[in-house]
Tab-separated table of C-alpha atoms in Angstrom:
chain	number	residue	atom	x	y	z
A	1	MET	CA	40.412	4.025	-0.937
A	2	GLU	CA	37.001	4.503	-2.537
A	3	THR	CA	33.959	6.441	-1.294
A	4	ILE	CA	30.309	5.936	-2.246
A	5	LYS	CA	27.249	7.993	-1.327
A	6	ILE	CA	23.848	6.298	-1.448
A	7	MET	CA	20.645	8.293	-0.985
A	8	HIS	CA	17.266	6.674	-0.488
A	9	THR	CA	13.550	7.323	-0.175
A	10	ASN	CA	10.793	4.975	0.957
A	11	ASP	CA	7.064	4.918	1.647
A	12	LEU	CA	6.462	8.308	0.056
A	13	HIS	CA	2.791	7.311	-0.364
A	14	SER	CA	2.098	10.145	-2.821
A	15	HIS	CA	2.770	12.832	-0.227
A	16	PHE	CA	3.374	15.397	-2.938
A	17	GLU	CA	3.588	18.143	-0.313
A	18	ASN	CA	7.136	16.962	0.481
A	19	PHE	CA	8.270	16.355	-3.090
A	20	PRO	CA	9.727	19.812	-3.920
A	21	LYS	CA	12.007	19.794	-0.882
A	22	ILE	CA	13.024	16.181	-1.450
A	23	LYS	CA	13.916	16.850	-5.068
A	24	ARG	CA	16.038	19.909	-4.258
A	25	PHE	CA	17.829	18.128	-1.427
A	26	ILE	CA	18.696	15.134	-3.602
A	27	ASP	CA	19.664	17.291	-6.580
A	28	ASP	CA	21.899	19.481	-4.397
A	29	SER	CA	23.432	16.438	-2.695
A	30	ARG	CA	24.213	14.892	-6.060
A	31	LYS	CA	25.676	18.139	-7.393
A	32	ASN	CA	27.820	18.796	-4.305
A	33	SER	CA	28.857	15.211	-3.593
A	34	THR	CA	32.598	14.749	-3.092
A	35	GLU	CA	32.337	10.954	-3.053
A	36	ASP	CA	33.657	8.916	-5.961
A	37	ASP	CA	30.184	7.596	-6.803
A	38	PHE	CA	26.600	8.655	-6.074
A	39	PHE	CA	23.529	6.380	-6.196
A	40	LEU	CA	19.826	6.891	-5.474
A	41	PHE	CA	17.256	4.192	-4.620
A	42	ASP	CA	13.562	4.033	-3.718
A	43	ILE	CA	12.293	1.210	-1.509
A	44	GLY	CA	8.634	1.069	-2.569
A	45	ASP	CA	5.200	2.499	-1.821
A	46	ALA	CA	6.148	5.619	-3.722
A	47	MET	CA	2.542	5.840	-4.921
A	48	ASP	CA	-0.709	5.804	-3.001
A	49	ARG	CA	-4.096	6.157	-4.652
A	50	ALA	CA	-5.305	8.278	-1.738
A	51	HIS	CA	-3.878	11.241	-3.693
A	52	PRO	CA	-6.182	12.198	-6.583
A	53	LEU	CA	-3.354	12.587	-9.090
A	54	SER	CA	-2.063	9.069	-8.383
A	55	GLU	CA	-5.619	7.756	-8.714
A	56	ALA	CA	-6.314	9.658	-11.927
A	57	THR	CA	-3.051	8.634	-13.620
A	58	ASN	CA	-2.724	5.116	-12.172
A	59	GLY	CA	0.539	6.210	-10.552
A	60	GLN	CA	2.142	7.517	-13.746
A	61	ALA	CA	2.469	11.000	-12.218
A	62	ASN	CA	4.602	9.508	-9.442
A	63	ILE	CA	6.894	7.772	-11.922
A	64	GLN	CA	7.296	10.965	-13.952
A	65	TRP	CA	8.418	12.778	-10.806
A	66	MET	CA	10.848	9.992	-9.944
A	67	ASP	CA	12.304	10.144	-13.455
A	68	GLN	CA	13.417	13.722	-12.772
A	69	LEU	CA	15.529	12.544	-9.841
A	70	HIS	CA	17.352	9.860	-11.877
A	71	TYR	CA	16.977	6.935	-9.517
A	72	ASP	CA	19.438	4.105	-10.067
A	73	ALA	CA	16.886	1.473	-9.048
A	74	ALA	CA	13.666	0.960	-7.091
A	75	THR	CA	11.683	-1.905	-5.668
A	76	ILE	CA	7.915	-2.035	-5.277
A	77	GLY	CA	5.730	-1.891	-2.209
A	78	ASN	CA	2.279	-3.307	-1.648
A	79	ASN	CA	0.713	-0.056	-2.837
A	80	GLU	CA	2.235	-0.582	-6.262
A	81	GLY	CA	1.830	-4.351	-6.211
A	82	LEU	CA	-1.696	-4.599	-4.814
A	83	GLY	CA	-3.041	-1.111	-5.480
A	84	ASN	CA	-2.912	-1.670	-9.227
A	85	SER	CA	-4.571	-4.228	-11.421
A	86	ARG	CA	-2.313	-6.766	-13.080
A	87	GLU	CA	-2.217	-4.786	-16.338
A	88	GLU	CA	-1.690	-1.464	-14.571
A	89	LEU	CA	1.279	-2.848	-12.637
A	90	LYS	CA	2.788	-4.510	-15.707
A	91	HIS	CA	2.830	-1.137	-17.470
A	92	LEU	CA	3.400	1.208	-14.525
A	93	TYR	CA	7.119	1.481	-15.274
A	94	ASP	CA	7.007	1.389	-19.082
A	95	ASP	CA	8.496	4.885	-19.336
A	96	ALA	CA	10.591	4.835	-16.159
A	97	ASN	CA	14.273	5.662	-16.638
A	98	PHE	CA	15.323	3.341	-13.797
A	99	PRO	CA	15.130	-0.450	-13.306
A	100	ILE	CA	12.677	-2.171	-10.948
A	101	VAL	CA	14.338	-4.799	-8.781
A	102	VAL	CA	12.053	-7.422	-7.241
A	103	GLY	CA	13.352	-10.947	-6.751
A	104	ASN	CA	10.158	-12.563	-5.469
A	105	LEU	CA	7.346	-11.470	-7.850
A	106	TYR	CA	6.513	-14.137	-10.420
A	107	ASP	CA	3.839	-14.457	-13.077
A	108	LYS	CA	1.354	-17.241	-12.282
A	109	GLU	CA	0.756	-17.943	-15.981
A	110	THR	CA	4.371	-18.323	-17.029
A	111	SER	CA	6.036	-19.227	-13.693
A	112	LYS	CA	8.691	-16.706	-14.694
A	113	LEU	CA	9.750	-13.524	-12.976
A	114	ALA	CA	7.341	-10.640	-13.696
A	115	SER	CA	8.214	-9.130	-17.061
A	116	PHE	CA	8.791	-5.607	-15.754
A	117	VAL	CA	11.281	-6.498	-13.003
A	118	LYS	CA	14.850	-7.689	-12.630
A	119	PRO	CA	15.861	-10.056	-9.807
A	120	TYR	CA	18.979	-7.973	-9.197
A	121	ILE	CA	21.221	-5.462	-10.914
A	122	ILE	CA	24.973	-4.989	-10.761
A	123	ILE	CA	26.396	-1.492	-10.725
A	124	GLU	CA	30.088	-0.969	-11.417
A	125	THR	CA	31.730	2.014	-9.749
A	126	LYS	CA	34.360	4.246	-11.324
A	127	ALA	CA	36.963	2.133	-9.515
A	128	HIS	CA	35.406	-1.006	-11.080
A	129	THR	CA	33.950	-2.277	-7.835
A	130	LYS	CA	30.861	-4.391	-8.467
A	131	ILE	CA	27.842	-3.536	-6.297
A	132	GLY	CA	25.023	-6.077	-6.331
A	133	ILE	CA	21.557	-4.624	-5.758
A	134	LEU	CA	18.784	-6.964	-4.574
A	135	GLY	CA	15.138	-6.045	-4.076
A	136	PHE	CA	12.235	-7.817	-2.367
A	137	THR	CA	8.653	-6.836	-1.600
A	138	ALA	CA	6.396	-7.998	1.224
A	139	PRO	CA	4.965	-11.408	0.258
A	140	TYR	CA	1.218	-11.017	0.713
A	141	ILE	CA	0.450	-14.631	-0.096
A	142	LEU	CA	-3.336	-14.226	0.273
A	143	THR	CA	-3.738	-11.334	-2.134
A	144	TYR	CA	-1.054	-11.320	-4.854
A	145	PRO	CA	-2.422	-14.573	-6.383
A	146	LEU	CA	-5.812	-12.859	-6.798
A	147	LEU	CA	-4.147	-10.542	-9.307
A	148	GLY	CA	-2.376	-13.300	-11.198
A	149	TRP	CA	0.960	-13.017	-9.401
A	150	ASP	CA	2.939	-15.750	-7.695
A	151	ILE	CA	4.572	-14.013	-4.745
A	152	ARG	CA	7.398	-16.048	-3.266
A	153	LEU	CA	8.812	-16.137	0.236
A	154	ILE	CA	12.107	-14.474	1.084
A	155	GLN	CA	13.689	-17.595	2.574
A	156	GLU	CA	13.117	-19.284	-0.786
A	157	MET	CA	14.458	-16.539	-3.041
A	158	MET	CA	17.180	-14.811	-1.015
A	159	PRO	CA	19.778	-17.629	-1.237
A	160	LYS	CA	19.156	-18.003	-4.979
A	161	TRP	CA	19.888	-14.373	-5.869
A	162	LEU	CA	22.683	-13.978	-3.321
A	163	ASP	CA	24.444	-16.923	-4.948
A	164	GLU	CA	24.088	-15.231	-8.326
A	165	LEU	CA	25.710	-12.060	-7.029
A	166	LYS	CA	28.547	-14.035	-5.472
A	167	LYS	CA	29.139	-15.876	-8.751
A	168	GLN	CA	29.480	-12.524	-10.460
A	169	ASN	CA	32.096	-11.358	-7.938
A	170	CYS	CA	30.136	-8.536	-6.339
A	171	SER	CA	32.241	-6.942	-3.621
A	172	VAL	CA	29.340	-4.997	-2.099
A	173	ILE	CA	25.724	-6.143	-1.669
A	174	VAL	CA	22.838	-3.755	-0.995
A	175	LEU	CA	19.296	-4.987	-0.310
A	176	LEU	CA	16.275	-2.814	-1.145
A	177	SER	CA	13.832	-4.293	1.351
A	178	HIS	CA	10.108	-3.553	1.351
A	179	LEU	CA	9.746	-6.265	3.986
A	180	GLY	CA	9.573	-4.469	7.327
A	181	VAL	CA	11.982	-3.948	10.169
A	182	SER	CA	11.576	-7.382	11.808
A	183	MET	CA	12.389	-9.204	8.584
A	184	ASP	CA	15.350	-6.885	7.937
A	185	ARG	CA	16.816	-7.789	11.312
A	186	LEU	CA	16.306	-11.499	10.659
A	187	ILE	CA	17.990	-11.209	7.275
A	188	ALA	CA	20.932	-9.379	8.842
A	189	LYS	CA	21.404	-12.183	11.360
A	190	LYS	CA	21.250	-14.864	8.685
A	191	HIS	CA	23.135	-13.130	5.858
A	192	PRO	CA	26.061	-11.068	7.177
A	193	GLU	CA	27.455	-11.043	3.625
A	194	ILE	CA	24.925	-8.276	2.877
A	195	ASP	CA	26.582	-4.926	3.537
A	196	VAL	CA	23.523	-2.650	3.682
A	197	ILE	CA	19.772	-3.245	4.035
A	198	ILE	CA	17.685	-0.211	3.143
A	199	GLY	CA	14.289	-0.816	4.699
A	200	ALA	CA	10.664	0.168	4.238
A	201	HIS	CA	7.069	-1.053	4.644
A	202	THR	CA	6.771	-0.690	8.434
A	203	HIS	CA	7.530	3.050	8.224
A	204	HIS	CA	10.389	2.704	10.690
A	205	LEU	CA	13.037	5.379	11.023
A	206	PHE	CA	16.708	4.789	11.779
A	207	LYS	CA	18.034	8.319	12.099
A	208	ASN	CA	21.614	7.090	12.206
A	209	GLY	CA	21.188	3.540	11.043
A	210	GLU	CA	21.360	0.345	13.056
A	211	LEU	CA	24.200	-2.164	12.938
A	212	ASP	CA	23.020	-5.776	13.202
A	213	ASN	CA	25.562	-8.576	12.891
A	214	GLY	CA	27.808	-6.231	10.931
A	215	VAL	CA	24.997	-5.338	8.487
A	216	LEU	CA	24.000	-1.668	8.321
A	217	LEU	CA	20.228	-1.165	8.447
A	218	ALA	CA	18.933	2.154	7.127
A	219	ALA	CA	15.374	3.501	6.868
A	220	ALA	CA	13.787	6.919	6.338
A	221	GLY	CA	10.387	6.639	8.014
A	222	LYS	CA	7.334	7.499	5.936
A	223	TYR	CA	5.665	10.069	3.676
A	224	GLY	CA	8.909	11.788	2.745
A	225	TYR	CA	9.322	13.189	6.238
A	226	TYR	CA	12.981	12.133	5.961
A	227	VAL	CA	15.508	11.406	3.229
A	228	GLY	CA	18.239	8.889	3.943
A	229	THR	CA	21.953	9.007	3.151
A	230	ILE	CA	24.515	6.212	3.457
A	231	ASN	CA	28.253	6.768	3.115
A	232	LEU	CA	30.478	3.801	2.356
A	233	THR	CA	34.255	3.739	2.474
A	234	LEU	CA	35.980	0.885	0.642
A	235	ASP	CA	39.528	-0.383	0.597
A	236	ASP	CA	40.481	-2.746	-2.192
A	237	GLY	CA	36.793	-3.238	-3.015
A	238	LYS	CA	35.807	-4.135	0.546
A	239	VAL	CA	33.631	-1.994	2.816
A	240	ILE	CA	35.641	-0.817	5.810
A	241	LYS	CA	33.261	1.907	7.041
A	242	LYS	CA	29.535	2.505	6.668
A	243	VAL	CA	27.531	5.371	8.113
A	244	ALA	CA	23.811	6.161	7.793
A	245	THR	CA	22.163	9.543	8.407
A	246	THR	CA	18.762	11.080	7.726
A	247	GLN	CA	17.629	14.584	6.867
A	248	LYS	CA	14.297	15.831	8.221
A	249	THR	CA	12.422	17.294	5.268
A	250	SER	CA	10.555	19.893	7.338
A	251	GLU	CA	13.915	21.448	8.254
A	252	LEU	CA	14.803	22.056	4.605
A	253	PRO	CA	14.092	25.544	3.231
A	254	GLU	CA	10.848	26.193	1.379
A	255	GLN	CA	11.026	28.124	-1.855
A	256	THR	CA	8.635	30.376	-3.696
A	257	GLY	CA	6.450	28.257	-5.889
A	258	ASP	CA	6.495	25.130	-3.716
A	259	LYS	CA	2.949	25.585	-2.430
A	260	GLN	CA	1.652	26.421	-5.880
A	261	TRP	CA	3.229	23.268	-7.351
A	262	ILE	CA	1.787	21.123	-4.551
A	263	ASN	CA	-1.685	22.613	-5.034
A	264	ASP	CA	-1.404	22.154	-8.789
A	265	GLN	CA	-0.790	18.418	-8.412
A	266	PHE	CA	-3.850	18.006	-6.230
A	267	GLU	CA	-6.068	20.157	-8.426
A	268	LYS	CA	-4.912	18.411	-11.601
A	269	GLY	CA	-5.819	15.038	-10.116
A	270	GLU	CA	-9.223	16.262	-8.982
A	271	ARG	CA	-9.884	17.820	-12.387
A	272	LEU	CA	-9.017	14.588	-14.214
A	273	LEU	CA	-11.246	12.549	-11.906
A	274	ASP	CA	-14.071	15.067	-12.163
A	275	GLU	CA	-14.119	14.648	-15.934
A	276	LYS	CA	-15.237	11.013	-15.523
A	277	LYS	CA	-18.994	10.963	-14.844
A	278	VAL	CA	-20.460	7.924	-13.077
A	279	ALA	CA	-24.128	8.379	-12.165
A	280	ASN	CA	-27.000	10.839	-11.700
A	281	ILE	CA	-28.484	10.353	-8.232
A	282	PRO	CA	-31.959	11.737	-7.451
A	283	HIS	CA	-31.314	12.894	-3.886
A	284	ASP	CA	-28.556	13.744	-1.438
A	285	MET	CA	-26.978	10.808	0.406
A	286	SER	CA	-25.865	11.706	3.918
A	287	GLN	CA	-22.614	10.733	5.613
A	288	ASP	CA	-24.707	10.327	8.787
A	289	TYR	CA	-25.373	6.594	9.036
A	290	GLN	CA	-28.666	7.303	10.883
A	291	ALA	CA	-30.084	9.620	8.205
A	292	ASP	CA	-33.025	8.612	6.010
A	293	ASN	CA	-30.875	8.642	2.894
A	294	ALA	CA	-27.584	7.459	4.428
A	295	VAL	CA	-24.798	6.846	1.946
A	296	ILE	CA	-23.733	3.752	3.903
A	297	GLU	CA	-27.073	2.122	3.077
A	298	GLU	CA	-26.317	2.544	-0.639
A	299	GLY	CA	-22.864	1.152	0.096
A	300	LEU	CA	-24.441	-1.918	1.656
A	301	ASP	CA	-26.728	-2.253	-1.360
A	302	ALA	CA	-23.623	-2.161	-3.549
A	303	ILE	CA	-21.623	-4.861	-1.759
A	304	MET	CA	-24.695	-7.070	-1.397
A	305	ASP	CA	-25.305	-6.785	-5.129
A	306	TYR	CA	-21.625	-7.422	-5.882
A	307	THR	CA	-21.181	-10.446	-3.608
A	308	HIS	CA	-24.706	-11.939	-3.689
A	309	ALA	CA	-24.268	-12.648	0.030
A	310	ASP	CA	-26.965	-13.453	2.607
A	311	ALA	CA	-26.093	-10.496	4.819
A	312	GLY	CA	-23.544	-7.701	5.050
A	313	VAL	CA	-21.625	-5.314	7.323
A	314	LEU	CA	-19.965	-1.947	6.750
A	315	SER	CA	-18.471	0.625	9.136
A	316	SER	CA	-19.552	4.255	8.971
A	317	GLY	CA	-16.005	5.632	9.184
A	318	LEU	CA	-15.417	4.462	5.619
A	319	PHE	CA	-17.607	7.215	4.195
A	320	LEU	CA	-15.700	10.477	4.587
A	321	GLU	CA	-18.302	12.780	3.025
A	322	SER	CA	-21.911	12.960	1.894
A	323	LEU	CA	-22.932	12.663	-1.745
A	324	HIS	CA	-24.807	15.516	-3.425
A	325	LYS	CA	-27.869	15.180	-5.596
A	326	GLY	CA	-27.127	15.137	-9.328
A	327	ILE	CA	-24.113	14.078	-11.362
A	328	ILE	CA	-21.589	11.962	-9.454
A	329	THR	CA	-18.044	11.704	-10.807
A	330	GLU	CA	-14.991	9.623	-9.983
A	331	LYS	CA	-13.782	12.594	-7.955
A	332	ASP	CA	-16.829	12.315	-5.681
A	333	LEU	CA	-16.221	8.597	-5.215
A	334	HIS	CA	-12.534	9.166	-4.472
A	335	ASP	CA	-13.401	11.933	-2.007
A	336	ILE	CA	-15.746	9.743	0.021
A	337	LEU	CA	-13.899	6.405	-0.350
A	338	PRO	CA	-10.141	6.976	-0.861
A	339	HIS	CA	-9.265	3.657	0.788
A	340	ALA	CA	-7.222	0.784	-0.642
A	341	ILE	CA	-9.918	-1.636	0.515
A	342	HIS	CA	-11.749	-4.397	-1.377
A	343	ALA	CA	-15.069	-6.157	-1.006
A	344	MET	CA	-14.900	-9.680	0.389
A	345	LYS	CA	-17.355	-12.567	0.556
A	346	THR	CA	-16.989	-14.691	3.677
A	347	THR	CA	-18.699	-18.050	4.175
A	348	MET	CA	-19.029	-19.685	7.598
A	349	ARG	CA	-21.320	-21.880	9.681
A	350	GLY	CA	-24.098	-20.287	11.691
A	351	ALA	CA	-22.286	-20.961	14.973
A	352	ASP	CA	-19.305	-19.028	13.653
A	353	VAL	CA	-21.518	-16.219	12.364
A	354	TRP	CA	-22.915	-15.930	15.892
A	355	ARG	CA	-19.429	-15.687	17.365
A	356	LEU	CA	-18.418	-13.067	14.757
A	357	ILE	CA	-21.460	-10.931	15.527
A	358	MET	CA	-20.673	-11.189	19.245
A	359	GLU	CA	-17.130	-9.970	18.488
A	360	MET	CA	-18.598	-7.052	16.592
A	361	GLU	CA	-21.018	-6.208	19.386
A	362	LYS	CA	-18.294	-6.493	22.031
A	363	ASN	CA	-16.012	-4.131	20.095
A	364	ARG	CA	-18.706	-1.753	18.871
A	365	PRO	CA	-18.334	0.855	21.704
A	366	TYR	CA	-14.548	0.850	21.283
A	367	LEU	CA	-14.596	1.087	17.486
A	368	ARG	CA	-17.214	3.846	17.394
A	369	ASN	CA	-14.590	6.556	17.953
A	370	HIS	CA	-11.439	4.492	17.423
A	371	ASN	CA	-8.682	6.234	15.447
A	372	GLN	CA	-8.060	3.611	12.797
A	373	LYS	CA	-4.793	3.615	10.826
A	374	GLY	CA	-3.373	1.415	8.121
A	375	GLN	CA	-4.525	-1.839	6.509
A	376	GLY	CA	-5.696	0.141	3.492
A	377	PHE	CA	-7.802	2.597	5.509
A	378	ARG	CA	-7.373	6.274	4.598
A	379	GLY	CA	-9.928	7.819	6.934
A	380	LYS	CA	-9.840	8.833	10.595
A	381	ILE	CA	-12.149	6.710	12.760
A	382	PHE	CA	-13.445	3.182	12.341
A	383	GLY	CA	-16.998	4.289	13.152
A	384	GLU	CA	-20.301	2.529	13.752
A	385	LEU	CA	-20.915	-0.996	12.492
A	386	VAL	CA	-24.027	-1.087	10.311
A	387	TYR	CA	-25.658	-4.426	9.507
A	388	ARG	CA	-27.692	-5.499	6.500
A	389	GLY	CA	-29.915	-8.536	7.080
A	390	ILE	CA	-28.582	-9.101	10.605
A	391	THR	CA	-30.536	-8.477	13.818
A	392	ILE	CA	-29.939	-9.424	17.466
A	393	ASP	CA	-32.464	-9.734	20.268
A	394	GLU	CA	-32.023	-9.075	23.986
A	395	LYS	CA	-31.056	-12.717	24.570
A	396	ARG	CA	-28.205	-12.449	22.044
A	397	ASN	CA	-30.008	-14.570	19.473
A	398	VAL	CA	-28.947	-13.635	15.942
A	399	TYR	CA	-31.323	-13.509	12.973
A	400	ILE	CA	-30.433	-13.483	9.291
A	401	ASN	CA	-33.081	-11.767	7.195
A	402	GLY	CA	-35.634	-12.321	9.952
A	403	GLU	CA	-34.945	-16.025	10.447
A	404	GLU	CA	-33.188	-17.323	13.552
A	405	LEU	CA	-29.629	-18.394	12.871
A	406	GLN	CA	-29.197	-22.124	12.296
A	407	MET	CA	-25.919	-23.177	13.882
A	408	ASN	CA	-24.952	-25.801	11.313
A	409	LYS	CA	-26.171	-23.978	8.225
A	410	GLU	CA	-23.671	-22.107	6.067
A	411	TYR	CA	-24.140	-18.386	5.489
A	412	SER	CA	-22.350	-15.907	3.271
A	413	LEU	CA	-21.494	-12.406	4.465
A	414	ALA	CA	-20.574	-9.336	2.437
A	415	LEU	CA	-17.580	-7.842	4.274
A	416	LEU	CA	-14.330	-6.046	3.438
A	417	ASP	CA	-10.781	-7.363	3.319
A	418	HIS	CA	-10.048	-4.597	5.822
A	419	TYR	CA	-12.040	-6.529	8.435
A	420	LEU	CA	-9.878	-9.585	7.792
A	421	PHE	CA	-6.661	-7.629	8.336
A	422	VAL	CA	-7.592	-5.583	11.431
A	423	PRO	CA	-7.426	-7.501	14.756
A	424	TYR	CA	-10.947	-6.829	16.020
A	425	PHE	CA	-12.820	-9.753	14.410
A	426	PRO	CA	-10.589	-12.861	14.676
A	427	SER	CA	-13.336	-15.276	13.620
A	428	ILE	CA	-13.067	-14.002	10.039
A	429	GLU	CA	-9.488	-15.209	9.743
A	430	ILE	CA	-9.814	-18.279	11.949
A	431	VAL	CA	-12.903	-19.938	10.458
A	432	GLY	CA	-14.043	-17.828	7.506
A	433	ARG	CA	-13.698	-18.997	3.916
A	434	ASN	CA	-12.748	-15.608	2.580
A	435	GLU	CA	-12.952	-14.620	-1.069
A	436	ILE	CA	-11.334	-11.210	-1.524
A	437	LEU	CA	-12.716	-9.679	-4.700
A	438	TYR	CA	-9.800	-8.088	-6.566
A	439	PRO	CA	-8.977	-5.868	-8.354
A	440	LYS	CA	-11.815	-3.367	-7.752
A	441	PHE	CA	-11.578	-1.069	-4.758
A	442	LEU	CA	-14.698	-0.446	-2.678
A	443	ARG	CA	-15.208	2.909	-4.444
A	444	ASN	CA	-15.222	1.140	-7.821
A	445	VAL	CA	-17.790	-1.387	-6.604
A	446	PHE	CA	-19.889	1.478	-5.229
A	447	GLY	CA	-19.512	3.478	-8.446
A	448	ASP	CA	-20.521	0.525	-10.621
A	449	TYR	CA	-23.633	0.034	-8.532
A	450	LEU	CA	-24.603	3.712	-8.679
A	451	SER	CA	-24.103	3.798	-12.422
A	452	LYS	CA	-26.409	0.800	-12.793
A	453	LYS	CA	-29.084	2.061	-10.392
A	454	TYR	CA	-28.909	5.739	-11.355
A	455	PRO	CA	-27.674	5.838	-14.969
A	456	LEU	CA	-26.572	9.071	-16.603
């Protein structure tokens, strides 16, 4: 008989406030483990640029923390894969003391697997049982290519790497899945040869696991609110028992110094960002979209300048604070625009522009105070839609820069990829020719514009 303990984290999203408790719990579990072998995995989205220290260090602070826990492997989430430029991602794990396992991220230039990842790893236990570890990340086929990556579908890559593990006589197969709960369940139905799927991406929580077609599904929610544990019992190299549990982080004891460490991480990030000066603005810019010097109007100036579009739209909930007169730093930009959102140029016929504006007008009262979550948004409410170059009369006629919309003429609109991903404006996805402008986030576009208009 052989026993194995696997611990796992997922979707930490730079919630440093939970890191001290997580580290102690994992360290203590490792130290006090009575199992024959102990392994630790992370299932992606460990970093999130919403935290100033992750932003200031391009995620390196997160990797340094992970190094202390001695992970055996990790996969990447969309926050690592799409929240970093190509070069930043290629070098994110240069100093990591654990391998990155992603079987579906390829380099567009070379058509080879990304240089910093492995398609799988094989871990041999003390009893010489071979455990095959696979990893996959959510295949955002619209956006990864914009960064020079060729992201491949799971149905294409899963059989390939499973066959490799079988050829190498792996008795146990564990999948690190940043694919979401629905895909995990589909994989379990199709591939019962996988023993354990440790899930992420959709922030789902299986407090005591879920058994699908004999495959154990495990997941620990989001933000480090839980830490997962899986116990495997093997007989002659075959799994005969598998049990998943989770530990609620808030129920773990707090120690003296935890709050100070958490505050230090935040303050260090803010200090590093504050050292990078961007512009010198001549007047305050108000968060109030109706104010004379509204910051959203400068934001519209920025995306119009960046996209060279005919007209533009932004939502007031994007801007979390006002900007003060004087020197503006990267900290100020991160404070007001912490989102993982990019500018986008959308081209469509006038008839489709009309329909899109009608969708916006229909949803305007709902969105005004709507609690928006996800899709890169890091604020609270969606807010008021503010147009640039778009007006509507009482008969629902739409005008672009004062001229009545021509139904068969093509127009370009400065929008955000966020508006493509949220469900409120379907015309963007259905008929828009959408050019998402990677890798700059909206705050970078805004900062570049301010630095040009109001130089230091």
